Coordinates of C-alpha atoms and ligand atoms in Angstrom, one line a residue:
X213 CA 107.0 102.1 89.8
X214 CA 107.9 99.5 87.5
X215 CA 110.0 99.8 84.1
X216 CA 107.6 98.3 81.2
X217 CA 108.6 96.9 77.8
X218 CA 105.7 98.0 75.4
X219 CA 103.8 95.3 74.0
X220 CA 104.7 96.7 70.3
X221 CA 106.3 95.1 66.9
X222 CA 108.6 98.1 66.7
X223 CA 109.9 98.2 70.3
X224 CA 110.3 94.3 69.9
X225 CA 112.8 95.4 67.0
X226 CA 114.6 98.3 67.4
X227 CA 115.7 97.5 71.2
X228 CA 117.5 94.3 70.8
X229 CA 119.5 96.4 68.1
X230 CA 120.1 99.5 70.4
X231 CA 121.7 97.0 72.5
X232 CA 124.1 95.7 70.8
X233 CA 125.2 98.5 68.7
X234 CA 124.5 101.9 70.7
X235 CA 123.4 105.0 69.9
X236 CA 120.3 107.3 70.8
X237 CA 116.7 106.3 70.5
X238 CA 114.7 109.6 70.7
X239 CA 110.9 108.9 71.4
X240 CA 108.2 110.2 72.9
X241 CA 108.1 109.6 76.9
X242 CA 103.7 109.0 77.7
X243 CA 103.8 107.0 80.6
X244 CA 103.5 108.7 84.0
X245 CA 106.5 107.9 85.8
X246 CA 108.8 108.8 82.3
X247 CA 109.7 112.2 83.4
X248 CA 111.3 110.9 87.2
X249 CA 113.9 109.1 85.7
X250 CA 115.8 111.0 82.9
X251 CA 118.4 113.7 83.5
X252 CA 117.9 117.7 83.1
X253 CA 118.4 117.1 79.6
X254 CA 115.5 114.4 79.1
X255 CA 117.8 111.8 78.8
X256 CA 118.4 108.4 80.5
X257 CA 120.5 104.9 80.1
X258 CA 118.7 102.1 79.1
X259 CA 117.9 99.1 80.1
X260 CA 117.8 100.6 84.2
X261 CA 121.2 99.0 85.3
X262 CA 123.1 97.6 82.0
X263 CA 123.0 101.1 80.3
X264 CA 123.6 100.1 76.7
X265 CA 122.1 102.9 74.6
X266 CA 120.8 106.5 75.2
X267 CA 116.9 106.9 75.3
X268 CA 116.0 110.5 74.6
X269 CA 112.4 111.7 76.0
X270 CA 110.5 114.2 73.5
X271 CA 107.5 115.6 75.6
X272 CA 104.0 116.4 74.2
X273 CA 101.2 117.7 75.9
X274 CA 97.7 115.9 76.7
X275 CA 96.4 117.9 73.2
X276 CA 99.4 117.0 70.9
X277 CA 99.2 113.5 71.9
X278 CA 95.6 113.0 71.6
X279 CA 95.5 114.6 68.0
X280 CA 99.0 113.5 67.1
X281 CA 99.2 109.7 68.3
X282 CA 95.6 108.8 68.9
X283 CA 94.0 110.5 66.1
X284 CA 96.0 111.0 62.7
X285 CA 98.1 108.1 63.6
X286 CA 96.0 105.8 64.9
X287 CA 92.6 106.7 64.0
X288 CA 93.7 108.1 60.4
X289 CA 97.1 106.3 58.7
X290 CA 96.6 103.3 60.9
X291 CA 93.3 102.1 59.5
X292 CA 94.0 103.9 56.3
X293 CA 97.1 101.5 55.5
X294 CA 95.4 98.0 56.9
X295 CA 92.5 96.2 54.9
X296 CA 90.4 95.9 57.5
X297 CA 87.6 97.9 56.4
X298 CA 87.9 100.0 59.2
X299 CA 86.8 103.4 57.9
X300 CA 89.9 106.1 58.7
X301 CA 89.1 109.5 60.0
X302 CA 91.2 112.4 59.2
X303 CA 90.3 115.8 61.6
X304 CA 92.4 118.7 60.8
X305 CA 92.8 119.5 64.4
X306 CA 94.7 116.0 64.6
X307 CA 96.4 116.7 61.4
X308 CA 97.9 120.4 62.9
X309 CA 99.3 118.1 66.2
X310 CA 100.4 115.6 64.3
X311 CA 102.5 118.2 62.0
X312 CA 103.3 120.1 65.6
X313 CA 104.3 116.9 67.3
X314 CA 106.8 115.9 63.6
X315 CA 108.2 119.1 64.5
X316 CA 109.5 118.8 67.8
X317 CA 111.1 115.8 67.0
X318 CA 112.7 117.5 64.2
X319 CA 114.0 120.0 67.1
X320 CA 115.3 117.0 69.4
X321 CA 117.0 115.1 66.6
X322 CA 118.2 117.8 65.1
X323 CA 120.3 118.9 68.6
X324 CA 121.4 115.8 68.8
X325 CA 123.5 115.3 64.7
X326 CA 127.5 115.2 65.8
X327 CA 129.0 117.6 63.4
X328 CA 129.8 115.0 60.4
X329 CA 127.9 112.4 58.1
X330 CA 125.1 112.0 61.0
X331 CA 122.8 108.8 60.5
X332 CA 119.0 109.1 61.1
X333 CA 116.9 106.1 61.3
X334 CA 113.1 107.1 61.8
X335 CA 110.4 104.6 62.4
X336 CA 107.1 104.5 61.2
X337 CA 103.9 105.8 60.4
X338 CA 104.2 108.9 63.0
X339 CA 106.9 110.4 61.4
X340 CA 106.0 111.0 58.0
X341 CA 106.9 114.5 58.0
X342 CA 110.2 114.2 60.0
X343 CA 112.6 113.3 57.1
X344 CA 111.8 116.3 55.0
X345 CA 112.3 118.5 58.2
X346 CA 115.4 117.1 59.0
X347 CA 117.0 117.2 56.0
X348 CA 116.1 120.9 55.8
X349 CA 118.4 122.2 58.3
X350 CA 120.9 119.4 57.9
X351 CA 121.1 118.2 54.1
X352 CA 124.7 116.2 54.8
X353 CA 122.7 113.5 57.0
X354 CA 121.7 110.3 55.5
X355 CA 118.0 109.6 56.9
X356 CA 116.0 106.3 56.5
X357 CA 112.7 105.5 57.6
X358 CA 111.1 102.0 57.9
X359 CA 107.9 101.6 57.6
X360 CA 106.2 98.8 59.8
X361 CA 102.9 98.2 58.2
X362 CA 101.1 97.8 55.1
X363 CA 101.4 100.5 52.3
X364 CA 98.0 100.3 50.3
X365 CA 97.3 101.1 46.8
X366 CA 96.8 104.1 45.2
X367 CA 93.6 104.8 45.2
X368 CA 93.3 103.9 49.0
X369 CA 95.9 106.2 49.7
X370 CA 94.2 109.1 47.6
X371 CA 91.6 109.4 50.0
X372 CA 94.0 111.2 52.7
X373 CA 93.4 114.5 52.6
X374 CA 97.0 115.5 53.1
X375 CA 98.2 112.6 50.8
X376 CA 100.8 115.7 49.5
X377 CA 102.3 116.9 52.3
X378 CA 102.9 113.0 53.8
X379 CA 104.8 112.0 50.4
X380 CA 107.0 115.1 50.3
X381 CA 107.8 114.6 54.0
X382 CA 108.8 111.0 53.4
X383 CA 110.7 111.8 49.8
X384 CA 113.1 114.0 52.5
X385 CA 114.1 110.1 53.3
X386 CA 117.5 108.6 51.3
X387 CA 115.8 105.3 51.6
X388 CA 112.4 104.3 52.6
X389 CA 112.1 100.6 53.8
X390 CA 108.9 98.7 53.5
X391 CA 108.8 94.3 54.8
X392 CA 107.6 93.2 51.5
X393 CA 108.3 93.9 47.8
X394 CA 104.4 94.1 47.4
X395 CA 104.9 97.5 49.7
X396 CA 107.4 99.0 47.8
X397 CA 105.8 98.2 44.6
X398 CA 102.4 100.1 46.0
X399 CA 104.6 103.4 47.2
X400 CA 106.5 103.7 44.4
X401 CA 102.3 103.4 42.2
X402 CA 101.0 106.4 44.7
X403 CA 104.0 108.6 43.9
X404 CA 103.6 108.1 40.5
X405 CA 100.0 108.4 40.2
X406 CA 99.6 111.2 43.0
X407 CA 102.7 113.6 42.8
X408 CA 105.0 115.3 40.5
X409 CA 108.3 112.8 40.5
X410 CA 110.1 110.8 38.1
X411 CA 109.7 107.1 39.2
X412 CA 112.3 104.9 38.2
X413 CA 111.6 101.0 38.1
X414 CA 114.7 99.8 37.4
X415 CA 116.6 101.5 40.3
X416 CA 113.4 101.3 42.2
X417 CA 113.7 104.9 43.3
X418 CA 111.5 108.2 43.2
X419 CA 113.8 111.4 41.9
X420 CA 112.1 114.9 42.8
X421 CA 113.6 117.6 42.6
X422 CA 117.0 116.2 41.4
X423 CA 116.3 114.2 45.1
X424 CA 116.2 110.3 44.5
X425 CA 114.9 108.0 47.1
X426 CA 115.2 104.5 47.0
X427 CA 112.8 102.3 48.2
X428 CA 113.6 98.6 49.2
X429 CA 111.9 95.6 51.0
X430 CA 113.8 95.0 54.1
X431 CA 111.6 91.6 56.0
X432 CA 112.4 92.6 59.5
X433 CA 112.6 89.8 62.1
X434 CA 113.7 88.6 65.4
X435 CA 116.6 87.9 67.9
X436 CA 116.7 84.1 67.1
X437 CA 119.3 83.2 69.3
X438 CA 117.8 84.7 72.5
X439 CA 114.1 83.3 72.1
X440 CA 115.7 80.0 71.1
X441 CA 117.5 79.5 74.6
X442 CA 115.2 78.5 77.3
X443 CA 116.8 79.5 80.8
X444 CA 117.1 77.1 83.3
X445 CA 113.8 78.6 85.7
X446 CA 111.7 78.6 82.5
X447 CA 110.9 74.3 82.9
X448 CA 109.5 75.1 86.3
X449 CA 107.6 78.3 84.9
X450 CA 105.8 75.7 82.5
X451 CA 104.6 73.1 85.2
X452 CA 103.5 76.2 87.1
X453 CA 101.3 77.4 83.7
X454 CA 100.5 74.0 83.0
X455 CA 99.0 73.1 86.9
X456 CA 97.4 76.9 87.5
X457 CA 95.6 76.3 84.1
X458 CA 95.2 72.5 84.1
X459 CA 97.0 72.1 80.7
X460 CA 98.0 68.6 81.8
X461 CA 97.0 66.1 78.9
X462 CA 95.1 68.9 76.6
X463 CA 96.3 70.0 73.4
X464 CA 97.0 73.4 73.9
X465 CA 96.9 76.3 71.2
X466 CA 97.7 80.0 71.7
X467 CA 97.1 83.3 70.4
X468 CA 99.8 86.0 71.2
X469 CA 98.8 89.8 70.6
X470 CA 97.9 93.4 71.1
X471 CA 94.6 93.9 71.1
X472 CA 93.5 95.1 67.7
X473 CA 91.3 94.7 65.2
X474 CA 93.5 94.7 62.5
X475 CA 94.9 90.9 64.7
X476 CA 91.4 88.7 63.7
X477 CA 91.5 88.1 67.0
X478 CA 87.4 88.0 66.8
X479 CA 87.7 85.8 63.4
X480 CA 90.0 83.0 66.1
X481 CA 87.6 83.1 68.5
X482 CA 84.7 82.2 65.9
X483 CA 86.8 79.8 63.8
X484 CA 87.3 77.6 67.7
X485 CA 83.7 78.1 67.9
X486 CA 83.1 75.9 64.6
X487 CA 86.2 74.3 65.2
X488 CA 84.2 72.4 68.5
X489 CA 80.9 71.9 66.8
X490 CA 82.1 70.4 63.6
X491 CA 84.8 68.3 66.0
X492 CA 83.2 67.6 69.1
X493 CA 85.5 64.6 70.1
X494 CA 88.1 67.6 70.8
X495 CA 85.4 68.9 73.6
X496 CA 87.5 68.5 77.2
X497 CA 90.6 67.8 75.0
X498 CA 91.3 71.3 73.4
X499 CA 92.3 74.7 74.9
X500 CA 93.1 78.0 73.7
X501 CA 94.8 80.2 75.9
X502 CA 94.8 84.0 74.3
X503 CA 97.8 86.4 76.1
X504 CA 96.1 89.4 75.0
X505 CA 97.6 93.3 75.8
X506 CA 95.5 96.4 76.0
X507 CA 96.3 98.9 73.4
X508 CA 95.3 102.5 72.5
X509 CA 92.1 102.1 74.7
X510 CA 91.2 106.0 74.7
X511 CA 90.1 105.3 70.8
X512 CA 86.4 104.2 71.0
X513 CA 87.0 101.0 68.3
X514 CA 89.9 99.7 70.5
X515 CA 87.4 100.5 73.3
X516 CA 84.3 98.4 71.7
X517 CA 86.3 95.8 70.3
X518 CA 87.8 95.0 73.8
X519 CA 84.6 94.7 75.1
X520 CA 83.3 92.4 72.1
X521 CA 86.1 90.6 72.7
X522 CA 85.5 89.6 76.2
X523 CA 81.7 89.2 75.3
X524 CA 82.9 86.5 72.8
X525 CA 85.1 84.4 75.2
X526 CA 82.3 84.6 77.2
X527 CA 79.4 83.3 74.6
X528 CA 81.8 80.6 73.4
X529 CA 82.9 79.5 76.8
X530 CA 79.8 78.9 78.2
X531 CA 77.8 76.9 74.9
X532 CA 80.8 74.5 75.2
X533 CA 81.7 74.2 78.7
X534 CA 81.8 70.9 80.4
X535 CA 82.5 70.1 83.6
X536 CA 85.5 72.7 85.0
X537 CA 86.6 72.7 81.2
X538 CA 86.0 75.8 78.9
X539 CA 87.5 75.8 75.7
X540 CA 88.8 79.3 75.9
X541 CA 91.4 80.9 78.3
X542 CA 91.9 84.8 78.1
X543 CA 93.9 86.6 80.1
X544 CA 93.7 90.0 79.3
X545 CA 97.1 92.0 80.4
X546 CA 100.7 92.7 79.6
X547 CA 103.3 90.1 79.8
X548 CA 107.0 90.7 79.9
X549 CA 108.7 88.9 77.5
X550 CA 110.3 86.8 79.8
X551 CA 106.8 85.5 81.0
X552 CA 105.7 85.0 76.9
X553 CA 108.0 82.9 76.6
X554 CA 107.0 79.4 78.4
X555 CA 103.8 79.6 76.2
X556 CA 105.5 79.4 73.6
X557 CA 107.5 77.0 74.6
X558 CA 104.3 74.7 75.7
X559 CA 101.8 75.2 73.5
X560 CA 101.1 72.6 70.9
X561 CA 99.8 75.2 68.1
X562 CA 100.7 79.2 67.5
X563 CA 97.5 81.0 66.1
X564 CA 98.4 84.0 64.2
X565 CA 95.0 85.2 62.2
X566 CA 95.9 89.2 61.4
X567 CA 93.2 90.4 58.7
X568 CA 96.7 92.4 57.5
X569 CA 100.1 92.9 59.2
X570 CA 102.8 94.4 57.7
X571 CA 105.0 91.4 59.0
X572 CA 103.2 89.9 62.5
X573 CA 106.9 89.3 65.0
X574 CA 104.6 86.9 66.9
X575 CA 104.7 84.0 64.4
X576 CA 108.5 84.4 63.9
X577 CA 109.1 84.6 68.1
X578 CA 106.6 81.3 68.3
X579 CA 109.1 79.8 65.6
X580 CA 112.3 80.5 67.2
X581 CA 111.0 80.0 70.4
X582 CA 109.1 76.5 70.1
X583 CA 111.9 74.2 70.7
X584 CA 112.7 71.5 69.0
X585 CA 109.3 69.7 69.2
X586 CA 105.9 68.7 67.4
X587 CA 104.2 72.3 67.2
X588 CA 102.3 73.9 64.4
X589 CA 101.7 77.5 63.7
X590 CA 98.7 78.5 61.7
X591 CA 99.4 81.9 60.2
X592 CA 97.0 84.3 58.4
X593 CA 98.2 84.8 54.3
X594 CA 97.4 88.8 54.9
X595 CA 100.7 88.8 57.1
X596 CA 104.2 89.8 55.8
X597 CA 105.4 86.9 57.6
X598 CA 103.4 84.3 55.6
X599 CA 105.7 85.0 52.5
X600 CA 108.9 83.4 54.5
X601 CA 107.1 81.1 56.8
X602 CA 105.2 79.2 53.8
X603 CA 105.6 76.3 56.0
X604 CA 103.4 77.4 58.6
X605 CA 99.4 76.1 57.8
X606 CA 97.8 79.1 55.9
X607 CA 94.8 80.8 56.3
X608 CA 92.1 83.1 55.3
X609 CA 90.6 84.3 58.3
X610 CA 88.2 86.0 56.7
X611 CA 86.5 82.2 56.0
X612 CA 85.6 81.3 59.7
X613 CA 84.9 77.8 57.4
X614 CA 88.6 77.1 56.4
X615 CA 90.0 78.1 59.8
X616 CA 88.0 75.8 61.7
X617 CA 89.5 73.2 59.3
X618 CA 93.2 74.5 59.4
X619 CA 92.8 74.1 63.2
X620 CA 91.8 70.6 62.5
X621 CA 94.4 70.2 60.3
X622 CA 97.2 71.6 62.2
X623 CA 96.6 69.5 65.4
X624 CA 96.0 66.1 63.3
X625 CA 99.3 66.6 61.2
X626 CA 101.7 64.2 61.8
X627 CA 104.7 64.8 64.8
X628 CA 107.0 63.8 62.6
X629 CA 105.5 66.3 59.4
X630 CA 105.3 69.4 62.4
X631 CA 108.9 68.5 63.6
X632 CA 110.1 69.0 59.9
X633 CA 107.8 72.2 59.0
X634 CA 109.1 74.2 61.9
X635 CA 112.3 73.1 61.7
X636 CA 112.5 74.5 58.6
X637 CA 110.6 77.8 59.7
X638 CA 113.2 78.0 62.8
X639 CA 115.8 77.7 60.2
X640 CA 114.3 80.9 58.0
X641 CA 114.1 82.9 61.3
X642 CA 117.4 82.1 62.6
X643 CA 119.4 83.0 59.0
X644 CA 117.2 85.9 58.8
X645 CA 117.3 87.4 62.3
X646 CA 116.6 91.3 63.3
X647 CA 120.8 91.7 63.4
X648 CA 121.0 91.3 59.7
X649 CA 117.3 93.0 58.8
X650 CA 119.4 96.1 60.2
X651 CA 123.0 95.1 58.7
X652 CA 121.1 94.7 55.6
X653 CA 119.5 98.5 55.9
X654 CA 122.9 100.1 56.6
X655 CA 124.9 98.4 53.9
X656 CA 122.0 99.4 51.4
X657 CA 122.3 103.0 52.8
X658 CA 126.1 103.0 52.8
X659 CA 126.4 101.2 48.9
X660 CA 123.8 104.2 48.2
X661 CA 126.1 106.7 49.3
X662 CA 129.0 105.6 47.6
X663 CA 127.2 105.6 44.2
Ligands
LIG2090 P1 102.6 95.3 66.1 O1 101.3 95.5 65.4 O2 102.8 95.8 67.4 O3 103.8 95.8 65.2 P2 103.6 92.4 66.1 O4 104.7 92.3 65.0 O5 102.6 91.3 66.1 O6 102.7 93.7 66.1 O7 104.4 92.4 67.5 C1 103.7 92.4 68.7 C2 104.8 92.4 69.9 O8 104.1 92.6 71.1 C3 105.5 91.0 70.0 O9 106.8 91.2 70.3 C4 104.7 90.3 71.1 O10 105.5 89.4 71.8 C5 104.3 91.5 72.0 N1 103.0 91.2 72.7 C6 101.9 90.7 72.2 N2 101.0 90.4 73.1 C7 101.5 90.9 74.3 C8 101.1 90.9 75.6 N3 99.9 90.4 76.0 N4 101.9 91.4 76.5 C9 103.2 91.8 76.1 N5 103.6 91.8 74.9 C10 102.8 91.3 74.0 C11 104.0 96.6 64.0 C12 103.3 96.0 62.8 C13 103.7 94.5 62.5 C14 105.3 94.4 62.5 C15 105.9 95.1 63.6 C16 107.4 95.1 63.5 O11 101.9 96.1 62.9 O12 103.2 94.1 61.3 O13 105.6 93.0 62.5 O14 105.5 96.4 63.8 O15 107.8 95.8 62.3

């Protein structure tokens, strides 16, 4: 049995922050060895061995998960709130787990509220419902929710069938937290254009029912500090990558990611492919090394795109191969963070090409993480991140064209032009780490209640 970080934005961010303030995480417990270590109240300390904060296990059944998690979530909001034109389907039998599964939550948080001013902080795109049921049985509590991806416009929004019941459930909220302003701005559009509420732009709130919710762009980030400082074992862990790989003397570029279509992780692949025809004096000199973790593989398009994936490497692999060298490298597992970290710390370019992404943590961990050397990160404009990391090489990776020629670009900029650029990105991330994305949400909420 072995005790696995998800590979997951959210997870990324909220567990750094459990750490060093406490509290209770309540969350649904899937994997198969969850229910052996928690106490005859589903609970258990967390990390194993340095208990810092409470994790609280909420258990659904096979049917709950599969029509709550895997289908609303992730086969209906998911691709509902991404531009990928990947078309969303909406099943009522989901949508009665997915209300089911909102519900026991409510339960286990609810249990949980000490007897005064309790503080809820929900996450995501699962829990659209919880506020609203919450505050129900326990108005006095102050409940946020932050919402990790995209919001879309109205009129992409207005094609969920229970468009009505998700808004009321998330108007429950005090505060509703989006990364960007462009977020906000397209939440506070749908309530106006699809409900009955008063919007109001210059509070930037929605009041129904004398009920006002505020809505705010909180850009969330990363632990700076810890991704900046290399430990000691971590040179050796490089030479080890560098010789099992033979990285000695290439210029090496990497690609960091769950494996999802909304990451253009196809769109990389295509742009290397051009990338070595248009520059073939970087043929034997160039590699690409993709760390890629499987993710929500019972859904048939995470399924197919896996498998296209692989298919790809292969194609592309074999029309440029020379001698033992192949342009592309994919290893197809999950890495702890400790073992991400020496490819970040060796790689000569970060390649970050998300058709959309609410923010994208794996440009800001590249950033914080790089050292103080000549790297570049080429980062997809459709990512929240590319709004504070403006001096990261921008792309469209919709234009296989213009990527090639970023990737050109970005290895032929000068050292001493990289050194500067991420400098200057390392200094964006470090001011604004996840500490103060979460002081920031708490002082809101707190200035909120005093008014
Ligand atoms: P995600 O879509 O999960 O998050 P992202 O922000 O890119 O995406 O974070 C991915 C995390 O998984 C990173 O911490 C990365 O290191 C890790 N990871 C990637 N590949 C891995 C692998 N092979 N093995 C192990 N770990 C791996 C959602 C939104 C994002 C938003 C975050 C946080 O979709 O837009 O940035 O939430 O709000």
């Amino acid at each position: 049995m072995r005790c696995v970080r998800p590979a997951s934005g959210v997870v990324a961010a909220i567990d750094p922050i459990l750490r060093a303030c406490g509290g209770m995480w309540i969350a649904h417990g899937g994997a198969n060895a969850d229910r052996k270590f928690v106490n005859s109240r589903s609970k258990l300390g967390v990390p194993p061995g340095d208990e810092r904060y409470i994790l609280k296990r909420v258990w659904l059944t096979k049917e709950e998960e599969a029509g709550y998690y895997y289908g609303f979530s992730n086969e209906g909001l998911w691709p509902l709130c991404h531009v990928t034109h990947t078309r969303p389907a909406f099943r009522e039998s989901d949508w009665r787990m997915y209300r089911r599964a909102n519900e026991k939550f409510a339960d286990a948080v609810v249990e949980e509220l000490p007897a005064r001013a309790p503080f809820v902080f929900i996450q995501d795109y699962h829990f659209t419902l919880l506020p609203r049921l919450i505050k129900e049985r326990r108005p006095d509590a102050t409940v946020a929710l932050f919402w990790h991806i995209p919001w879309p416009n109205p009129e992409v929004f207005a094609i969920c069938p229970y468009q009505h019941e998700i808004l009321d459930g998330m108007l429950g909220c005090d505060l509703v937290g989006f990364h960007v302003q462009y977020h906000c701005n397209n939440f506070l559009d749908t309530a106006n254009r699809l409900i009955e509420c008063r919007v109001d732009t210059e509070r930037f709130s929605v009041v129904q029912a004398q009920k006002e919710t505020f809505v705010r762009a909180f850009p969330i980030s990363v632990d700076a500090d810890l991704l900046g400082g290399l430990p000691p074992e971590a040179g050796s862990e490089i030479e080890r990558i560098r010789r099992e790989f033979a990285l000695e003397g290439k210029i090496v570029a990497i690609g960091v990611d769950r494996i999802d279509y909304t990451k253009g992780i196809k769109e990389r692949f295509l742009a290397i492919d051009r990338f070595l025809e248009k520059c073939p004096e970087y043929r034997g000199r160039f590699v690409f090394m993709q760390l890629g973790a499987p993710s929500r593989t019972h859904i048939k398009s995470y399924h197919d795109l896996s498998a296209e994936i692989d298919e790809l490497v292969h194609k592309i692999n074999w029309k440029h191969s020379e001698d033992s060298w192949s342009p592309i490298i994919y290893q197809r597992r999950h890495f702890t963070p400790e073992e991400i970290r020496p490819y970040y710390a060796l790689a000569d370019l970060c390649v970050v090409s998300s058709l959309h992404d609410g923010m994208n943590l794996v440009a800001k961990e590249f950033v914080a993480a790089a050292g103080d050397r000549p790297a570049a990160l080429i980062l997809s404009r459709f990512t929240g991140a590319a709004r504070e990391l403006a001096d990261a090489v921008l792309v469209n990776p919709y234009s296989i064209e213009e990527f090639a020629g970023a990737i050109r670009a970005a290895i032929e900029m000068p050292d001493e032009e990289k050194r500067k650029r991420l400098e200057n990105m390392r200094a964006t991330v470090a001011d604004n780490n996840v500490y103060r994305w979460a002081a920031n949400i708490i002082t809101e909420l707190t200035a909120l209640k005093k008014e």
